[in-house]
Short mmCIF file of N, CA, C and O in Angstrom, two decimals:
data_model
loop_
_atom_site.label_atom_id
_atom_site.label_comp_id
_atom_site.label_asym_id
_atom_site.label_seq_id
_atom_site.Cartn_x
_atom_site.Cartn_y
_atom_site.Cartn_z
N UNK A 26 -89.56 114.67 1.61
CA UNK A 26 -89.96 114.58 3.00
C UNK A 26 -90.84 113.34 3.18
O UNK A 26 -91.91 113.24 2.58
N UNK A 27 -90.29 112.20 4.20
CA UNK A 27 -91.38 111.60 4.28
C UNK A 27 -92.81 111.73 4.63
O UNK A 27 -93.17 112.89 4.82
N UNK A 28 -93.65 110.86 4.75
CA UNK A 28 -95.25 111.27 4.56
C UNK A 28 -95.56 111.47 6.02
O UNK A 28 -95.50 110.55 6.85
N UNK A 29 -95.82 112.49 6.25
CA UNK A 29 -96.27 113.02 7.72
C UNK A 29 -96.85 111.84 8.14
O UNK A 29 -96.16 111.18 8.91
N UNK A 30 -98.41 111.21 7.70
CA UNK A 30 -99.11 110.33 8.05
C UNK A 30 -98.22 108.92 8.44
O UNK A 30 -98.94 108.12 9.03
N UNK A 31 -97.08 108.53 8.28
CA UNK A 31 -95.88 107.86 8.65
C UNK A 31 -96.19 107.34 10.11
O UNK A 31 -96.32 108.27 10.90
N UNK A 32 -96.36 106.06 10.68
CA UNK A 32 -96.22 105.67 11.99
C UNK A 32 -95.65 104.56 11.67
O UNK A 32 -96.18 103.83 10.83
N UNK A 33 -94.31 104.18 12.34
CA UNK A 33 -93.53 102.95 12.01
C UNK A 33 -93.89 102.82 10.18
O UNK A 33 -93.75 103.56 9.20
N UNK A 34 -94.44 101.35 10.44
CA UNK A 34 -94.60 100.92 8.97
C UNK A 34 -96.27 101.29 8.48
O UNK A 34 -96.72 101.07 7.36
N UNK A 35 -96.83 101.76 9.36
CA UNK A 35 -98.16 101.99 9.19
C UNK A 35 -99.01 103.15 9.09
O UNK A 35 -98.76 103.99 9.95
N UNK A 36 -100.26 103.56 8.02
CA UNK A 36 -100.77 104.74 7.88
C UNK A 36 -101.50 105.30 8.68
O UNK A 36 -102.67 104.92 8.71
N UNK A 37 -101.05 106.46 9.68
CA UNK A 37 -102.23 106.63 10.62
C UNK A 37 -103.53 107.13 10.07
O UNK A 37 -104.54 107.07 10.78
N UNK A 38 -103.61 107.77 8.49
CA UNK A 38 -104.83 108.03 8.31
C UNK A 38 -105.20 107.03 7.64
O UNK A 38 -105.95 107.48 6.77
N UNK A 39 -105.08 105.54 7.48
CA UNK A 39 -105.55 104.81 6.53
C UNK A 39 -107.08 104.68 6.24
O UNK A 39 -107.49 104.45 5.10
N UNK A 40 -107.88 104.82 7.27
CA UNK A 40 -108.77 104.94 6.87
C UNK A 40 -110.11 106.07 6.23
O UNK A 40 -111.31 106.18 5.98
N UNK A 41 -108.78 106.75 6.21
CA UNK A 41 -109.48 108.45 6.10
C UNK A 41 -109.01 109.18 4.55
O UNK A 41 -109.15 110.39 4.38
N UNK A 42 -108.50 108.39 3.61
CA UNK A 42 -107.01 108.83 2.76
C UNK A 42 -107.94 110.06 2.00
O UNK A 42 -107.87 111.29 2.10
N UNK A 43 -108.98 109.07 1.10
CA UNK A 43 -109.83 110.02 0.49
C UNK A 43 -110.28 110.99 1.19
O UNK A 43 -110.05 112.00 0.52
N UNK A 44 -110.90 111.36 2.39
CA UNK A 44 -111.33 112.41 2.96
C UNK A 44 -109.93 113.55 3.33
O UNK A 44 -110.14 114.65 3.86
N UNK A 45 -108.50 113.09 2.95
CA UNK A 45 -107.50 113.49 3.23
C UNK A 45 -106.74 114.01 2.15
O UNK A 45 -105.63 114.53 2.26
N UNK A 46 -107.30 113.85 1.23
CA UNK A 46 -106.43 114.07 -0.15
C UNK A 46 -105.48 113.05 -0.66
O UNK A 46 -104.39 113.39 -1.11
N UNK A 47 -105.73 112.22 -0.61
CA UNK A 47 -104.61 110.94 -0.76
C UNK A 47 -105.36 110.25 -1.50
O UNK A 47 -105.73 109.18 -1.02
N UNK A 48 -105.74 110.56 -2.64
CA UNK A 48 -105.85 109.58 -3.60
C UNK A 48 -105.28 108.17 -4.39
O UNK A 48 -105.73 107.09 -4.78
N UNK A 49 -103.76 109.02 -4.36
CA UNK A 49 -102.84 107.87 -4.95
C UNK A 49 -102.72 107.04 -4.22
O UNK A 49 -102.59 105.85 -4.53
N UNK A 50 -102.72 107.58 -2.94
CA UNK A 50 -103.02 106.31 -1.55
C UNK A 50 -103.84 105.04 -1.91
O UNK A 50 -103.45 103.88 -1.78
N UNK A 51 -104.76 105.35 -2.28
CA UNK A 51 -106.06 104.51 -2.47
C UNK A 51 -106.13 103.75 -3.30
O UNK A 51 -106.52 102.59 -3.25
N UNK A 52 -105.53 104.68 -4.64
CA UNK A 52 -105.28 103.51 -6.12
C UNK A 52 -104.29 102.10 -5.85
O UNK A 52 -104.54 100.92 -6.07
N UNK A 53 -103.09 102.74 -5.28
CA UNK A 53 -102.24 101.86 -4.91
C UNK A 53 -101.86 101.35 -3.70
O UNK A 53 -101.80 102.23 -2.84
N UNK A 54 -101.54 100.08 -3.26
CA UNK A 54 -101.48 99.82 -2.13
C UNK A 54 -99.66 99.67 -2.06
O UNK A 54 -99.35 98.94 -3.00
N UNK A 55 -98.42 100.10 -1.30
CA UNK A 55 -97.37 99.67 -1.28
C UNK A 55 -97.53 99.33 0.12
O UNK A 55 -96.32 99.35 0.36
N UNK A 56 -98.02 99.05 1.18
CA UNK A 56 -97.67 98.93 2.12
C UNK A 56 -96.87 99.57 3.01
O UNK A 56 -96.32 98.96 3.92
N UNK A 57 -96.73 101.04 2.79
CA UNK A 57 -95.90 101.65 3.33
C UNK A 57 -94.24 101.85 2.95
O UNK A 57 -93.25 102.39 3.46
N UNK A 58 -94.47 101.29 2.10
CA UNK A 58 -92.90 100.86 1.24
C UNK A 58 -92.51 102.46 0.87
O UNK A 58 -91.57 102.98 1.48
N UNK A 59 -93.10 103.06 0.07
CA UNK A 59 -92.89 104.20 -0.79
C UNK A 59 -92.47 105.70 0.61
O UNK A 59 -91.53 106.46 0.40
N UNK A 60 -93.23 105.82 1.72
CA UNK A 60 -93.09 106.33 2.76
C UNK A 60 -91.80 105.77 3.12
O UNK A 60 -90.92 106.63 3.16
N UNK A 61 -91.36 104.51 3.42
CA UNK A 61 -89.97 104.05 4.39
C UNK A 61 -89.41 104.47 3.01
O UNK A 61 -88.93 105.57 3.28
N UNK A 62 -89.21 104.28 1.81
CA UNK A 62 -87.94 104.62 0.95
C UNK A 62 -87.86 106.00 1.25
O UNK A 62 -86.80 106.41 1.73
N UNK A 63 -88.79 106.80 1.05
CA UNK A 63 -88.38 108.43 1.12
C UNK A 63 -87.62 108.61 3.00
O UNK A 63 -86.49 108.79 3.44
N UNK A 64 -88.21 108.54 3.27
CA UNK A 64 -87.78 107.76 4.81
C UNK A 64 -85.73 107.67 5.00
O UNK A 64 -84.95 108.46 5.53
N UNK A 65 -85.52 106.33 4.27
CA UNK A 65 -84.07 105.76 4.03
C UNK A 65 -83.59 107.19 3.28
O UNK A 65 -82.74 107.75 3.97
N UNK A 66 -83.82 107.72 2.37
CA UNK A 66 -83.33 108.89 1.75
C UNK A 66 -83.27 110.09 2.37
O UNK A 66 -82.90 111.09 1.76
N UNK A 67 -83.59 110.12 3.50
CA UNK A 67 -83.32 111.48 4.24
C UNK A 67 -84.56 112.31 4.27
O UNK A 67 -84.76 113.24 5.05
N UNK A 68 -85.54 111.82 3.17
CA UNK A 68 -86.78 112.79 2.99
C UNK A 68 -86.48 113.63 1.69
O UNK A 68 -86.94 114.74 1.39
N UNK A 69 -85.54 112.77 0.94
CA UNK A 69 -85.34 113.31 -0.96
C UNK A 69 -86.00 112.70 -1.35
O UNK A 69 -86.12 111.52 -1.00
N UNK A 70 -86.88 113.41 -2.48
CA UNK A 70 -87.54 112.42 -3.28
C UNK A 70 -86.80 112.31 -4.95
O UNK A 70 -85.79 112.93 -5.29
N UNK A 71 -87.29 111.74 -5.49
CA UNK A 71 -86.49 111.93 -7.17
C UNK A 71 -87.21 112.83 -7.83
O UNK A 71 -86.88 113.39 -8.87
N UNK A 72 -88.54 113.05 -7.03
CA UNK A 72 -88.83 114.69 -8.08
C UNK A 72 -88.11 115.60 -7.63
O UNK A 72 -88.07 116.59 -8.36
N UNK A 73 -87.35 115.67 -6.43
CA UNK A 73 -86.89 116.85 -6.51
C UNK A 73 -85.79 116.93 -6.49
O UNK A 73 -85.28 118.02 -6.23
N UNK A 74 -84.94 115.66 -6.77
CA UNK A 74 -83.61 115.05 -6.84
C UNK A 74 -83.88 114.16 -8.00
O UNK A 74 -84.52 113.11 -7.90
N UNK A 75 -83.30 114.67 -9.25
CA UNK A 75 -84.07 113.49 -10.22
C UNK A 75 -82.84 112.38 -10.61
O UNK A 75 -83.05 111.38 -11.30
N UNK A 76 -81.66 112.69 -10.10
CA UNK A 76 -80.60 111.96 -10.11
C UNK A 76 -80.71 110.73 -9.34
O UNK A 76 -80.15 109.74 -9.82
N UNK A 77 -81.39 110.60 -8.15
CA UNK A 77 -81.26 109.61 -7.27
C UNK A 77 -82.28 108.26 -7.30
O UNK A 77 -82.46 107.21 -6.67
N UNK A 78 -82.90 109.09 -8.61
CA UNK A 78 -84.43 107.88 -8.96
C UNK A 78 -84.07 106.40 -9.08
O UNK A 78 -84.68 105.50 -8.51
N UNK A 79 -82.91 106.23 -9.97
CA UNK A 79 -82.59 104.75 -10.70
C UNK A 79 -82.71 103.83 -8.53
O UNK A 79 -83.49 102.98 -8.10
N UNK A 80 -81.68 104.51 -7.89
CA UNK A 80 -81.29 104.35 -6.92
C UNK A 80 -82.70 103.80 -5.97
O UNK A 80 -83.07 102.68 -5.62
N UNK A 81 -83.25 105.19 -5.77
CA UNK A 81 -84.69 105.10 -5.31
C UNK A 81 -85.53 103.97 -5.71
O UNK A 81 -85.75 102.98 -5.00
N UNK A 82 -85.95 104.15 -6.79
CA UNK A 82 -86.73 103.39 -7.58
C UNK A 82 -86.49 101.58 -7.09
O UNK A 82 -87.25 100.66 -6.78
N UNK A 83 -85.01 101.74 -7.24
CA UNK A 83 -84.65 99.59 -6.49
C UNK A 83 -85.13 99.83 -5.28
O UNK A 83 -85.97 99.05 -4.83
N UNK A 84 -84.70 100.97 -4.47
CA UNK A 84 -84.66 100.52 -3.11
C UNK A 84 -86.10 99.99 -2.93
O UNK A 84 -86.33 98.85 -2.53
N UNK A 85 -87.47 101.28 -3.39
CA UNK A 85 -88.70 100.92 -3.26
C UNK A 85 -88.87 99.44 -4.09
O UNK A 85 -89.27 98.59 -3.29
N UNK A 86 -88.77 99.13 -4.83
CA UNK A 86 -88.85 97.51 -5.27
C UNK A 86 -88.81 96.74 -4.40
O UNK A 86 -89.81 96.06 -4.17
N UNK A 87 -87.34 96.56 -3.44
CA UNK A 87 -86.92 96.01 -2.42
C UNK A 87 -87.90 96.25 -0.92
O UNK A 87 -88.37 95.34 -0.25
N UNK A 88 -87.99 97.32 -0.72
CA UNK A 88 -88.85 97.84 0.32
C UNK A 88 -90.29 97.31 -0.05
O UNK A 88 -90.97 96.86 0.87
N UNK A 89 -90.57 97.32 -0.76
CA UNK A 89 -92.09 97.02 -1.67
C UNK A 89 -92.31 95.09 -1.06
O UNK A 89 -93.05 94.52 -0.26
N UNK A 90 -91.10 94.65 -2.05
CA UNK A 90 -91.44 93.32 -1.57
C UNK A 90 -91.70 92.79 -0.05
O UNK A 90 -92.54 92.02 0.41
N UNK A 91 -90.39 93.70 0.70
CA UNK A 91 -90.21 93.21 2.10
C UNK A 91 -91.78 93.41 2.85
O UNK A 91 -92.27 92.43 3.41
N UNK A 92 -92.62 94.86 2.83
CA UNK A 92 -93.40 95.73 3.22
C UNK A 92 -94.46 94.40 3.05
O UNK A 92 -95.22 94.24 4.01
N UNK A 93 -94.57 93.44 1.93
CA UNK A 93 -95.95 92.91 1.76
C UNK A 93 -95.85 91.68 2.21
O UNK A 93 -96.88 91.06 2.46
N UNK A 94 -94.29 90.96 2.43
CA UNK A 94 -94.29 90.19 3.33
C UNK A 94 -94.93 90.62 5.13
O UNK A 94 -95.79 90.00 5.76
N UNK A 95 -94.35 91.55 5.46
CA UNK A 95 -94.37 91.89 6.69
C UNK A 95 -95.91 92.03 6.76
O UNK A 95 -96.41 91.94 7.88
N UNK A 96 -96.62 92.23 5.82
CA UNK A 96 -98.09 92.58 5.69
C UNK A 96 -98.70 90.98 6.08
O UNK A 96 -99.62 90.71 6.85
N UNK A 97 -97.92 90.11 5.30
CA UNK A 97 -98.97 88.55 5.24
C UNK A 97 -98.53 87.81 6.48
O UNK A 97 -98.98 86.68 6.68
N UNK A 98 -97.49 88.47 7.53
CA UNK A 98 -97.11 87.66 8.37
C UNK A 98 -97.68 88.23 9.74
O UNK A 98 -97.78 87.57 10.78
N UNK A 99 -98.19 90.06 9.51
CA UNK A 99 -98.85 90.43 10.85
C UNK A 99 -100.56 90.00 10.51
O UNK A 99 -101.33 89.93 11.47
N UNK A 100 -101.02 89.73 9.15
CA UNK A 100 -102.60 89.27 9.18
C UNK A 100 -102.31 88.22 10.07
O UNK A 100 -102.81 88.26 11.19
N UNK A 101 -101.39 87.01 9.67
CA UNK A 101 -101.01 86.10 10.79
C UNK A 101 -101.67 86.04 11.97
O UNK A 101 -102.54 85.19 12.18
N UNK A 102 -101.40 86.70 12.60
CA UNK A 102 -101.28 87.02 13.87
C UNK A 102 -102.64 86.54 14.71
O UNK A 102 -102.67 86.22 15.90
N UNK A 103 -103.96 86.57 13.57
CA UNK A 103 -104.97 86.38 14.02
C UNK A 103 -105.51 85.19 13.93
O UNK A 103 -106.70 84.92 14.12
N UNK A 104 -104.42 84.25 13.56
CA UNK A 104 -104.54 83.13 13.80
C UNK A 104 -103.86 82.12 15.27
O UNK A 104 -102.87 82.45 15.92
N UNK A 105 -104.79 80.75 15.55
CA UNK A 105 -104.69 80.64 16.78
C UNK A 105 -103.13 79.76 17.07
O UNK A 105 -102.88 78.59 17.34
N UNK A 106 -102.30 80.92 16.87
CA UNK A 106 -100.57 80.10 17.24
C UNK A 106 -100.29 80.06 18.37
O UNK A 106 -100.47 80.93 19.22
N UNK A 107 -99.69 78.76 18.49
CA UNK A 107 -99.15 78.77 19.61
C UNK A 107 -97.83 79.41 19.94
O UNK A 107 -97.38 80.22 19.13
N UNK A 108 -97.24 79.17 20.93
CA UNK A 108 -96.63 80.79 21.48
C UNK A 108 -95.14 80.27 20.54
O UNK A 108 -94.35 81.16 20.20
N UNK A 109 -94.88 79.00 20.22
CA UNK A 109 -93.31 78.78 19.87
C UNK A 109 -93.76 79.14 18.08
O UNK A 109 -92.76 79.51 17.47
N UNK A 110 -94.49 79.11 17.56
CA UNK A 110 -94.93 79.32 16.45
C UNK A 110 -95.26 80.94 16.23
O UNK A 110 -94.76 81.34 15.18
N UNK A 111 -95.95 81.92 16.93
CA UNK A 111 -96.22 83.15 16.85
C UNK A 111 -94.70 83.67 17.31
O UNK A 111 -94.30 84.73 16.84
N UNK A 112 -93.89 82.94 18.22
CA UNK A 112 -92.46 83.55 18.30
C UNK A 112 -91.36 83.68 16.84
O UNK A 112 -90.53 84.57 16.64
N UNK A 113 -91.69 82.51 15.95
CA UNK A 113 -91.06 82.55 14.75
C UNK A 113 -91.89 83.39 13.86
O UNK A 113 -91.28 83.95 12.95
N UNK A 114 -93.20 83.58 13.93
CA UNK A 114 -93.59 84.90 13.17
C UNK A 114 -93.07 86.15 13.49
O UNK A 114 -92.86 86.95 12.58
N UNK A 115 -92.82 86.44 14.70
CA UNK A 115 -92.30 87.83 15.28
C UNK A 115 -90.78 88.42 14.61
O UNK A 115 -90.46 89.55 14.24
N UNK A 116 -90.03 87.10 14.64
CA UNK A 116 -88.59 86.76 14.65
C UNK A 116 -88.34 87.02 13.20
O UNK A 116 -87.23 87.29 12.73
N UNK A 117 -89.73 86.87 12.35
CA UNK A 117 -89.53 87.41 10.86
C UNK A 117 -89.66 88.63 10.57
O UNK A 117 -88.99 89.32 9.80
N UNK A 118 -90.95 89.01 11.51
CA UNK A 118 -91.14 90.31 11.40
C UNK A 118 -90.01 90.77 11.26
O UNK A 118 -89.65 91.29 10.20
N UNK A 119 -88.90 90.61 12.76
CA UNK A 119 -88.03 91.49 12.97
C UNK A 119 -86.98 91.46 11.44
O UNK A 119 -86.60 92.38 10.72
N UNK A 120 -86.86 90.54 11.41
CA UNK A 120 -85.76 90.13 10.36
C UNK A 120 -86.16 90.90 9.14
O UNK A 120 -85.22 91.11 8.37
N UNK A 121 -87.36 91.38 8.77
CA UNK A 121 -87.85 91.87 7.36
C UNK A 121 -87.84 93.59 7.98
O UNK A 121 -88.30 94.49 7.27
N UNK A 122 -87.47 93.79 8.88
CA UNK A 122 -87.08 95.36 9.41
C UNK A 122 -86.03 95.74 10.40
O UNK A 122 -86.20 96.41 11.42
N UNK A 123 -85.16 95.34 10.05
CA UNK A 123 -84.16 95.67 10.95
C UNK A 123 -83.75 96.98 11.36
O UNK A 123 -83.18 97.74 10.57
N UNK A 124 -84.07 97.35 12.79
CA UNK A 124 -83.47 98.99 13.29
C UNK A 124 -82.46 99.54 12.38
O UNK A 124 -82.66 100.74 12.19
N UNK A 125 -81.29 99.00 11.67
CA UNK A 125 -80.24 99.47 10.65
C UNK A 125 -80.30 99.64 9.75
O UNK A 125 -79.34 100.05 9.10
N UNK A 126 -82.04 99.32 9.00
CA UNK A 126 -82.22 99.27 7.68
C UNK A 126 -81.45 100.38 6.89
O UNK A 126 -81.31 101.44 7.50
N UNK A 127 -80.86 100.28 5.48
CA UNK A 127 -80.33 101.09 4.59
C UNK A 127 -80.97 100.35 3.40
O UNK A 127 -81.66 99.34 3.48
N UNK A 128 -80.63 101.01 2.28
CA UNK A 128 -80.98 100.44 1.04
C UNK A 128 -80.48 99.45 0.74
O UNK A 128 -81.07 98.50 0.22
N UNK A 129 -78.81 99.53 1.14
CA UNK A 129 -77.93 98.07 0.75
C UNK A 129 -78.50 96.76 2.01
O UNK A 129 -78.32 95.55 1.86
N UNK A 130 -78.96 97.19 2.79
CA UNK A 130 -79.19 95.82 3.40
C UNK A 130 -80.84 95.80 3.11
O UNK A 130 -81.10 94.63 3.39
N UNK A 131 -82.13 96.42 2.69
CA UNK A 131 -83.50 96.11 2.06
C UNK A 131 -82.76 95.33 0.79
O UNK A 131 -83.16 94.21 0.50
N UNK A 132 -81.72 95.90 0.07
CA UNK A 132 -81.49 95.03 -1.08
C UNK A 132 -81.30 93.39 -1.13
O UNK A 132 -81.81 92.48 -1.78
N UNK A 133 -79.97 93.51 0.22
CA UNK A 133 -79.59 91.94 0.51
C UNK A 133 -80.54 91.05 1.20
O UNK A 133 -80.41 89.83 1.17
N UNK A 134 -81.95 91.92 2.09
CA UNK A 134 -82.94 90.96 2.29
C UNK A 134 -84.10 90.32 1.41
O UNK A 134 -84.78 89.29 1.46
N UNK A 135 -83.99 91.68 0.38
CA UNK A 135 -84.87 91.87 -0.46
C UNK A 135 -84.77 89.98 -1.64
O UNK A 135 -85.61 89.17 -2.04
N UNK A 136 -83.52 90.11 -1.74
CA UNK A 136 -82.53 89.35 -2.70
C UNK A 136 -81.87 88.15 -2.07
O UNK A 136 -81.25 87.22 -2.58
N UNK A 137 -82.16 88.42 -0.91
CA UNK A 137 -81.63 86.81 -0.47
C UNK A 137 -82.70 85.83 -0.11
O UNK A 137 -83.80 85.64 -0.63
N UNK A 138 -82.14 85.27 0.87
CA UNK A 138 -83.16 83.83 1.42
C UNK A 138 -83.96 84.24 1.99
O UNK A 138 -84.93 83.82 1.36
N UNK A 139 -84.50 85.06 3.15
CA UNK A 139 -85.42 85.25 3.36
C UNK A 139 -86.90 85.37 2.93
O UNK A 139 -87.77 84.96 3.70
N UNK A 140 -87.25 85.95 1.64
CA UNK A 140 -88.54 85.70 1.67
C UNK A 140 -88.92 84.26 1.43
O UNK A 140 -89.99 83.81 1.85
N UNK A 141 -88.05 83.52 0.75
CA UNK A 141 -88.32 82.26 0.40
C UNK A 141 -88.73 81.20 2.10
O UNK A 141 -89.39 80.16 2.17
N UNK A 142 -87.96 82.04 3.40
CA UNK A 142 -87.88 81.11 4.60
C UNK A 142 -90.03 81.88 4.69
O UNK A 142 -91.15 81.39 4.79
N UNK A 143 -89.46 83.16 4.57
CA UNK A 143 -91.26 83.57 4.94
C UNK A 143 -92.29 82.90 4.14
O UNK A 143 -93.45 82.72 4.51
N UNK A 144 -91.86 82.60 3.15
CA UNK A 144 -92.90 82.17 2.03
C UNK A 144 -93.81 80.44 2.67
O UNK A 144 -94.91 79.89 2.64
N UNK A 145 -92.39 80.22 3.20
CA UNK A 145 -92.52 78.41 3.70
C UNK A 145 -93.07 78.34 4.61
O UNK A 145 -93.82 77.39 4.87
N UNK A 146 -92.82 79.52 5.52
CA UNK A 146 -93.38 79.75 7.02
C UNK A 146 -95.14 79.70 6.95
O UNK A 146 -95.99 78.90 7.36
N UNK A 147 -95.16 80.60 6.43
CA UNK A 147 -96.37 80.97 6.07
C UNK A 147 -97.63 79.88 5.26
O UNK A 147 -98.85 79.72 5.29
N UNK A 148 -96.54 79.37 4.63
CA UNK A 148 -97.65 77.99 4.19
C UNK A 148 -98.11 76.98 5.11
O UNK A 148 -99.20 76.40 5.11
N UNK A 149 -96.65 76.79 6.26
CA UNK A 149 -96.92 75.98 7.61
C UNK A 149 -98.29 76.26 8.40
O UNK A 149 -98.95 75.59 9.19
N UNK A 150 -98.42 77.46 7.89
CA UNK A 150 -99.59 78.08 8.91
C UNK A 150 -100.96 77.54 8.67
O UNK A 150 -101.91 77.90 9.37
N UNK A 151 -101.15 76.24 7.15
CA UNK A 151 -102.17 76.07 6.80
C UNK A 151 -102.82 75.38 7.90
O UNK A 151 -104.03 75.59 7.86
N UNK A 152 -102.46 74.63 8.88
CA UNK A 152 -103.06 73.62 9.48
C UNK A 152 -103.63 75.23 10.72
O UNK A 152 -104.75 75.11 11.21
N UNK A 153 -103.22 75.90 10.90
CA UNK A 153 -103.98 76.91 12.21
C UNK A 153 -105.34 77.58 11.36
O UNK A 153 -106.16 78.30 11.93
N UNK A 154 -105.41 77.30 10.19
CA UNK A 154 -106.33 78.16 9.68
C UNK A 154 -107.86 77.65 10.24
O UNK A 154 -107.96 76.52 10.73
N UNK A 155 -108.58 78.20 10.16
CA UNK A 155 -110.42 77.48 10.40
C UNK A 155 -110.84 76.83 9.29
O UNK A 155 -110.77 77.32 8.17
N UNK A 156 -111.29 75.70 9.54
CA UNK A 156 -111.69 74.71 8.82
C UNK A 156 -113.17 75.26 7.97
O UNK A 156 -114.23 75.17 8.58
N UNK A 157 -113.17 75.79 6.62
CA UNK A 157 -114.00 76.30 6.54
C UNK A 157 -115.24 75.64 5.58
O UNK A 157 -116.25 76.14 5.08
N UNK A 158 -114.69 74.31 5.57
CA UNK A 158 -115.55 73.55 5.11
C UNK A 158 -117.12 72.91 5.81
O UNK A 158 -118.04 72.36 5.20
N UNK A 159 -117.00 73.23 7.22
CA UNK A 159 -117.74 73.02 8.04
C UNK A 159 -118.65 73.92 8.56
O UNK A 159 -119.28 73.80 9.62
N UNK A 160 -118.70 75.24 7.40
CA UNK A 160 -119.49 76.01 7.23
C UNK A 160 -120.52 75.74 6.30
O UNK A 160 -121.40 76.57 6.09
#
């Protein structure tokens, strides 16, 4: 079953995990990855389906990577872009979650060009950053 606490890609108790019983929450960070795989699976997990782990196990890899892109491109956000520039951040977002997601297509984003376009994107962003030398 996916994780009740589940909103889109995000934890609604994140800031509460420990007071919630969510320890493993805390040790590890997936970004919500581990929630969307059980998620894509119907709400099987491999403990209680131990056949479907090998399966599981890539998808979360794949989901894992995508999840921490999508993570470094909404910190983004709080930087001062201009609107044709915050439009190609959005446009990744979308692209690193597509409404159709399945495992076979987290795989082919996971595995193709894309993170490499996010990776580049994201370096572009050096010149919006605050000059923090002038601190």
């Amino acid at each position: 079953m996916p994780c009740p606490n589940l909103d889109g890609h995000s934890c609604k108790i994140h800031n509460n995990l420990k007071d919630n019983g969510f320890t493993g929450c805390i040790a590890y960070e997936c970004a919500g990855a581990g929630q969307h795989t059980i998620a894509l699976f119907g709400g099987r997990s491999w403990r209680d389906t131990p056949e479907i782990l090998p399966e599981q196990m890539e998808t979360f890899r794949h989901l894992n990577r995508l999840h921490a892109l999508m993570e470094l491109l909404t910190a983004a956000k709080v930087l001062p872009l201009p609107d044709d520039i915050d439009e190609i951040r959005q446009s990744l977002l979308g692209q690193l979650s597509p409404a159709d997601l399945t495992p076979e297509i987290a795989k082919t984003l996971a595995e193709g060009s894309l993170p490499t376009k996010v990776h580049t994107f994201l370096r572009s962003l050096a010149v919006y950053a605050p000059d923090r030398s002038k601190k």
